Structure formats: C-alpha cells, structure tokens
Amino acid sequence: MSDVLEQIKKQVEENPIILYMKGTPQFPQCGFSMRASQAVAACGKEFAYVNVLEDQEIREGIKQFGNWPTIPQLYVNGELVGGCDIILEMYQNGELEKLLDSTTA
Amino acid sequence: MSEDRVTLIRERLTTALDVHDLEIIDDSHLHAGHAGARAGGGHFRVAVVSPDFAGKTPIQRHRLVYQAVGDAIRPDCIHALNIKALTPEEVQDH
C-alpha cells in the first residue's frame, strides 16, 4: 500500500467520524462539500475533516481508498458511508444521526 | 459539449444496467465559476430506474452508477454526478 493510502487508513481508523471535503466546514469550497458538512454538523456530534484541497496526494488517494470517484466522502467507524447525495438522504430520514450517535467518540 | 456528455452518460448507463427510466439534467450552469468547474467538468443530475438496484444499499447503487459512467468522471469531463437510483417498485410507491 502506498504511503498516502496508509496515511488515509490511519486517519479513518483514528477518527470515528471523518469527512473528506473541499475546503473546511467554516469555508467550504464546493457546494457538495458545503451541504455534506452542514448535514454532518447538524447531527451535533464532533467530527474530524480533511481539506483535500490542501493535499493533492490525499485528494487523489481518497478516491482510490474509497473506490469512490468524487469528494466529499464521509467515513464512520472506518467505513465509507457515501458522498453528498447519500449523506443528505440519510440526514433527511434520520439515519445519519443514528449512525453518528453509534460512534464512541 | 454538454449534449455530448449527456449522450455519453446515457449510453454508458444503458449499456451497463437494465434501465427502465432515465433522466439526465445538465446542472453545469449552476456551478459556473466555482473552483471545481474551472477544469471544464460538468455537473449532472441523473435519475435512474433499474431493477438492478433491488436489494442494494444506497452506496452499492451509487457504485453501480459510477462504475457504469467509468472514466468519464474526471475533472475536464464530468466533475460531479447527483445520483438518484431507484427500483421500478420504489417509483410506484412514490
């Protein structure tokens, strides 16, 4: 496994809720990342994030790691939950809050 | 350019999946000027109805769509897909 995939694996394992996004929750740089981070934040649990615009290797590596071609990507308990559409759908039907509440952080 | 990409998405999806209904909307104009759009990639909204989605979770359904569209998802072609993937039964329930 390449260094960047190792690095991502470590981030995902160490942070029960982690969002890979463009920009930050305070200053998102893409509408999809903005909506995804707002939905995660609205669940009221603390979460980690990685601004992929600050690291080109992670920006490409996360697509390979998740076998998912786009950003944002949300990982909970080490598993890819989905991108913006799935995050919003789960937020609207209450599943996201339940899932995030199940983490031990 | 934009119509070509809609055709490309349509062809790839109908090749890979048993598509009962498909709607593709080009939303690129909504994102003109933002950072991700600079490379020329478009934003598209795709609503697919296929029995292939039966028994699959949202993430598995999205993966099927991404796999079908394949290497067209790159910064200068398709920057983002907004995906709605339903089975024919689910459409009837709506």
Short mmCIF file of C-alpha atoms in Angstrom, two decimals:
data_model
loop_
_atom_site.label_atom_id
_atom_site.label_comp_id
_atom_site.label_asym_id
_atom_site.label_seq_id
_atom_site.Cartn_x
_atom_site.Cartn_y
_atom_site.Cartn_z
CA MET A 1 0.00 0.00 0.00
CA SER A 2 1.38 3.40 -0.87
CA ASP A 3 2.22 5.98 1.80
CA VAL A 4 -0.79 8.13 1.11
CA LEU A 5 -3.20 5.19 1.39
CA GLU A 6 -1.54 4.23 4.68
CA GLN A 7 -1.97 7.80 5.85
CA ILE A 8 -5.66 7.83 4.92
CA LYS A 9 -6.20 4.44 6.57
CA LYS A 10 -4.71 5.80 9.77
CA GLN A 11 -6.90 8.92 9.67
CA VAL A 12 -10.02 6.85 9.12
CA GLU A 13 -9.14 4.44 11.92
CA GLU A 14 -8.27 7.16 14.41
CA ASN A 15 -11.34 9.30 13.76
CA PRO A 16 -14.72 7.57 14.12
CA ILE A 17 -16.37 10.36 12.10
CA ILE A 18 -14.25 11.92 9.35
CA LEU A 19 -15.29 13.93 6.34
CA TYR A 20 -13.02 14.41 3.31
CA MET A 21 -14.11 17.66 1.73
CA LYS A 22 -13.08 20.62 -0.38
CA GLY A 23 -12.46 23.50 1.98
CA THR A 24 -13.43 23.47 5.64
CA PRO A 25 -16.83 23.36 7.38
CA GLN A 26 -16.38 27.10 8.04
CA PHE A 27 -15.22 27.90 4.50
CA PRO A 28 -16.33 25.13 2.14
CA GLN A 29 -15.02 25.47 -1.42
CA CYS A 30 -17.68 23.43 -3.20
CA GLY A 31 -21.46 23.24 -2.86
CA PHE A 32 -21.44 19.46 -2.39
CA SER A 33 -18.86 19.70 0.40
CA MET A 34 -20.83 22.52 1.98
CA ARG A 35 -24.10 20.59 2.08
CA ALA A 36 -22.40 17.43 3.30
CA SER A 37 -20.56 19.19 6.14
CA GLN A 38 -23.70 21.07 7.16
CA ALA A 39 -25.65 17.80 7.43
CA VAL A 40 -22.92 16.14 9.49
CA ALA A 41 -22.59 19.20 11.73
CA ALA A 42 -26.36 19.35 12.23
CA CYS A 43 -26.26 15.94 13.90
CA GLY A 44 -24.42 17.58 16.77
CA LYS A 45 -21.51 15.15 17.07
CA GLU A 46 -17.93 16.28 16.90
CA PHE A 47 -16.29 15.22 13.65
CA ALA A 48 -12.89 15.36 12.00
CA TYR A 49 -12.40 16.67 8.49
CA VAL A 50 -9.65 16.76 5.90
CA ASN A 51 -9.46 19.60 3.41
CA VAL A 52 -8.33 17.74 0.29
CA LEU A 53 -7.51 20.99 -1.48
CA GLU A 54 -4.53 21.32 0.85
CA ASP A 55 -3.06 17.97 -0.15
CA GLN A 56 -3.08 16.83 -3.76
CA GLU A 57 -1.97 13.30 -2.82
CA ILE A 58 -4.87 12.81 -0.43
CA ARG A 59 -7.22 14.38 -2.96
CA GLU A 60 -6.38 11.63 -5.45
CA GLY A 61 -5.66 8.92 -2.87
CA ILE A 62 -9.05 9.14 -1.20
CA LYS A 63 -10.76 8.27 -4.49
CA GLN A 64 -8.71 5.11 -4.68
CA PHE A 65 -9.05 4.35 -0.97
CA GLY A 66 -12.84 4.60 -1.02
CA ASN A 67 -13.24 3.23 -4.55
CA TRP A 68 -15.39 6.31 -4.98
CA PRO A 69 -14.67 8.90 -7.68
CA THR A 70 -15.87 12.09 -6.04
CA ILE A 71 -15.47 14.29 -2.98
CA PRO A 72 -16.94 14.72 -0.34
CA GLN A 73 -16.68 11.31 1.29
CA LEU A 74 -17.85 10.52 4.82
CA TYR A 75 -16.32 7.67 6.82
CA VAL A 76 -17.90 6.42 10.03
CA ASN A 77 -16.26 3.72 12.14
CA GLY A 78 -13.73 3.17 9.36
CA GLU A 79 -16.30 2.60 6.62
CA LEU A 80 -17.33 4.76 3.69
CA VAL A 81 -20.90 5.94 4.21
CA GLY A 82 -21.17 7.79 0.93
CA GLY A 83 -20.95 11.10 -0.86
CA CYS A 84 -23.15 14.17 -0.72
CA ASP A 85 -26.38 12.57 -2.01
CA ILE A 86 -26.27 9.66 0.42
CA ILE A 87 -25.28 11.88 3.35
CA LEU A 88 -28.22 14.23 2.68
CA GLU A 89 -30.67 11.37 2.14
CA MET A 90 -29.60 9.76 5.42
CA TYR A 91 -29.76 13.11 7.21
CA GLN A 92 -33.30 13.69 6.00
CA ASN A 93 -34.59 10.27 7.05
CA GLY A 94 -32.83 10.39 10.42
CA GLU A 95 -30.40 7.55 9.71
CA LEU A 96 -27.33 9.77 9.74
CA GLU A 97 -27.92 10.98 13.29
CA LYS A 98 -28.47 7.38 14.43
CA LEU A 99 -25.28 6.24 12.73
CA LEU A 100 -23.20 9.09 14.15
CA ASP A 101 -24.67 8.50 17.62
CA SER A 102 -23.46 4.91 17.41
CA THR A 103 -19.83 6.05 17.37
CA THR A 104 -17.93 6.07 20.63
CA ALA A 105 -16.08 9.36 20.19
CA MET B 1 -20.04 19.64 -25.48
CA SER B 2 -22.70 19.41 -22.80
CA GLU B 3 -25.08 17.42 -25.02
CA ASP B 4 -22.26 15.05 -25.89
CA ARG B 5 -21.73 14.35 -22.24
CA VAL B 6 -25.43 13.71 -21.63
CA THR B 7 -25.33 11.25 -24.53
CA LEU B 8 -22.21 9.64 -23.12
CA ILE B 9 -23.77 9.18 -19.68
CA ARG B 10 -26.94 7.79 -21.26
CA GLU B 11 -25.05 5.31 -23.43
CA ARG B 12 -22.86 4.06 -20.63
CA LEU B 13 -25.73 3.62 -18.17
CA THR B 14 -27.98 1.83 -20.63
CA THR B 15 -25.11 -0.47 -21.59
CA ALA B 16 -24.25 -1.40 -18.02
CA LEU B 17 -27.69 -1.52 -16.44
CA ASP B 18 -31.18 -2.70 -17.26
CA VAL B 19 -32.54 0.84 -17.41
CA HIS B 20 -36.31 1.27 -17.22
CA ASP B 21 -36.28 5.03 -16.94
CA LEU B 22 -33.52 7.59 -17.10
CA GLU B 23 -33.39 11.33 -16.77
CA ILE B 24 -30.20 13.34 -17.12
CA ILE B 25 -30.12 17.04 -16.39
CA ASP B 26 -27.12 19.25 -17.02
CA ASP B 27 -26.69 21.48 -13.97
CA SER B 28 -23.31 22.80 -15.06
CA HIS B 29 -24.55 26.38 -15.42
CA LEU B 30 -25.39 26.43 -11.68
CA HIS B 31 -21.74 25.90 -10.88
CA ALA B 32 -20.04 28.06 -13.48
CA GLY B 33 -17.18 29.97 -11.94
CA HIS B 34 -16.68 27.86 -8.84
CA ALA B 35 -13.29 26.26 -8.28
CA GLY B 36 -14.24 22.76 -9.40
CA ALA B 37 -15.76 23.95 -12.65
CA ARG B 38 -12.57 25.62 -13.84
CA ALA B 39 -11.19 22.46 -15.45
CA GLY B 40 -14.31 22.36 -17.61
CA GLY B 41 -16.04 19.42 -15.94
CA GLY B 42 -19.82 19.47 -15.80
CA HIS B 43 -22.31 18.77 -13.03
CA PHE B 44 -25.09 16.41 -13.99
CA ARG B 45 -28.21 15.19 -12.22
CA VAL B 46 -29.02 11.59 -13.03
CA ALA B 47 -32.22 9.78 -12.07
CA VAL B 48 -32.06 6.09 -12.96
CA VAL B 49 -34.76 3.47 -12.52
CA SER B 50 -33.50 -0.08 -12.79
CA PRO B 51 -34.36 -3.47 -11.28
CA ASP B 52 -30.60 -3.94 -10.89
CA PHE B 53 -30.81 -1.77 -7.74
CA ALA B 54 -33.13 -4.20 -5.92
CA GLY B 55 -31.78 -5.34 -2.55
CA LYS B 56 -28.87 -2.92 -2.71
CA THR B 57 -27.92 -0.16 -0.27
CA PRO B 58 -27.61 3.45 -1.45
CA ILE B 59 -23.81 3.15 -1.56
CA GLN B 60 -23.94 -0.03 -3.67
CA ARG B 61 -26.39 1.64 -6.08
CA HIS B 62 -24.19 4.70 -6.45
CA ARG B 63 -21.19 2.47 -7.07
CA LEU B 64 -23.06 0.76 -9.92
CA VAL B 65 -23.76 4.15 -11.48
CA TYR B 66 -20.18 5.37 -11.02
CA GLN B 67 -18.78 2.14 -12.44
CA ALA B 68 -21.06 2.43 -15.46
CA VAL B 69 -20.04 6.00 -16.22
CA GLY B 70 -16.45 4.99 -15.52
CA ASP B 71 -13.51 7.06 -16.67
CA ALA B 72 -15.72 9.93 -17.86
CA ILE B 73 -15.71 11.09 -14.24
CA ARG B 74 -12.63 13.26 -14.38
CA PRO B 75 -12.10 16.97 -13.88
CA ASP B 76 -12.41 18.04 -17.51
CA CYS B 77 -15.46 15.94 -18.37
CA ILE B 78 -17.82 15.11 -15.53
CA HIS B 79 -16.95 16.86 -12.31
CA ALA B 80 -19.89 15.64 -10.28
CA LEU B 81 -22.95 13.45 -10.54
CA ASN B 82 -26.02 13.94 -8.43
CA ILE B 83 -27.49 10.44 -8.34
CA LYS B 84 -30.97 9.17 -7.66
CA ALA B 85 -31.12 5.40 -8.09
CA LEU B 86 -34.46 3.66 -7.60
CA THR B 87 -36.02 0.32 -8.47
CA PRO B 88 -39.26 0.24 -10.53
CA GLU B 89 -41.13 -0.87 -7.37
CA GLU B 90 -39.86 2.12 -5.40
CA VAL B 91 -41.01 4.51 -8.11
CA GLN B 92 -44.53 3.11 -7.87
CA ASP B 93 -44.51 3.66 -4.10
CA HIS B 94 -43.66 7.32 -4.51
#
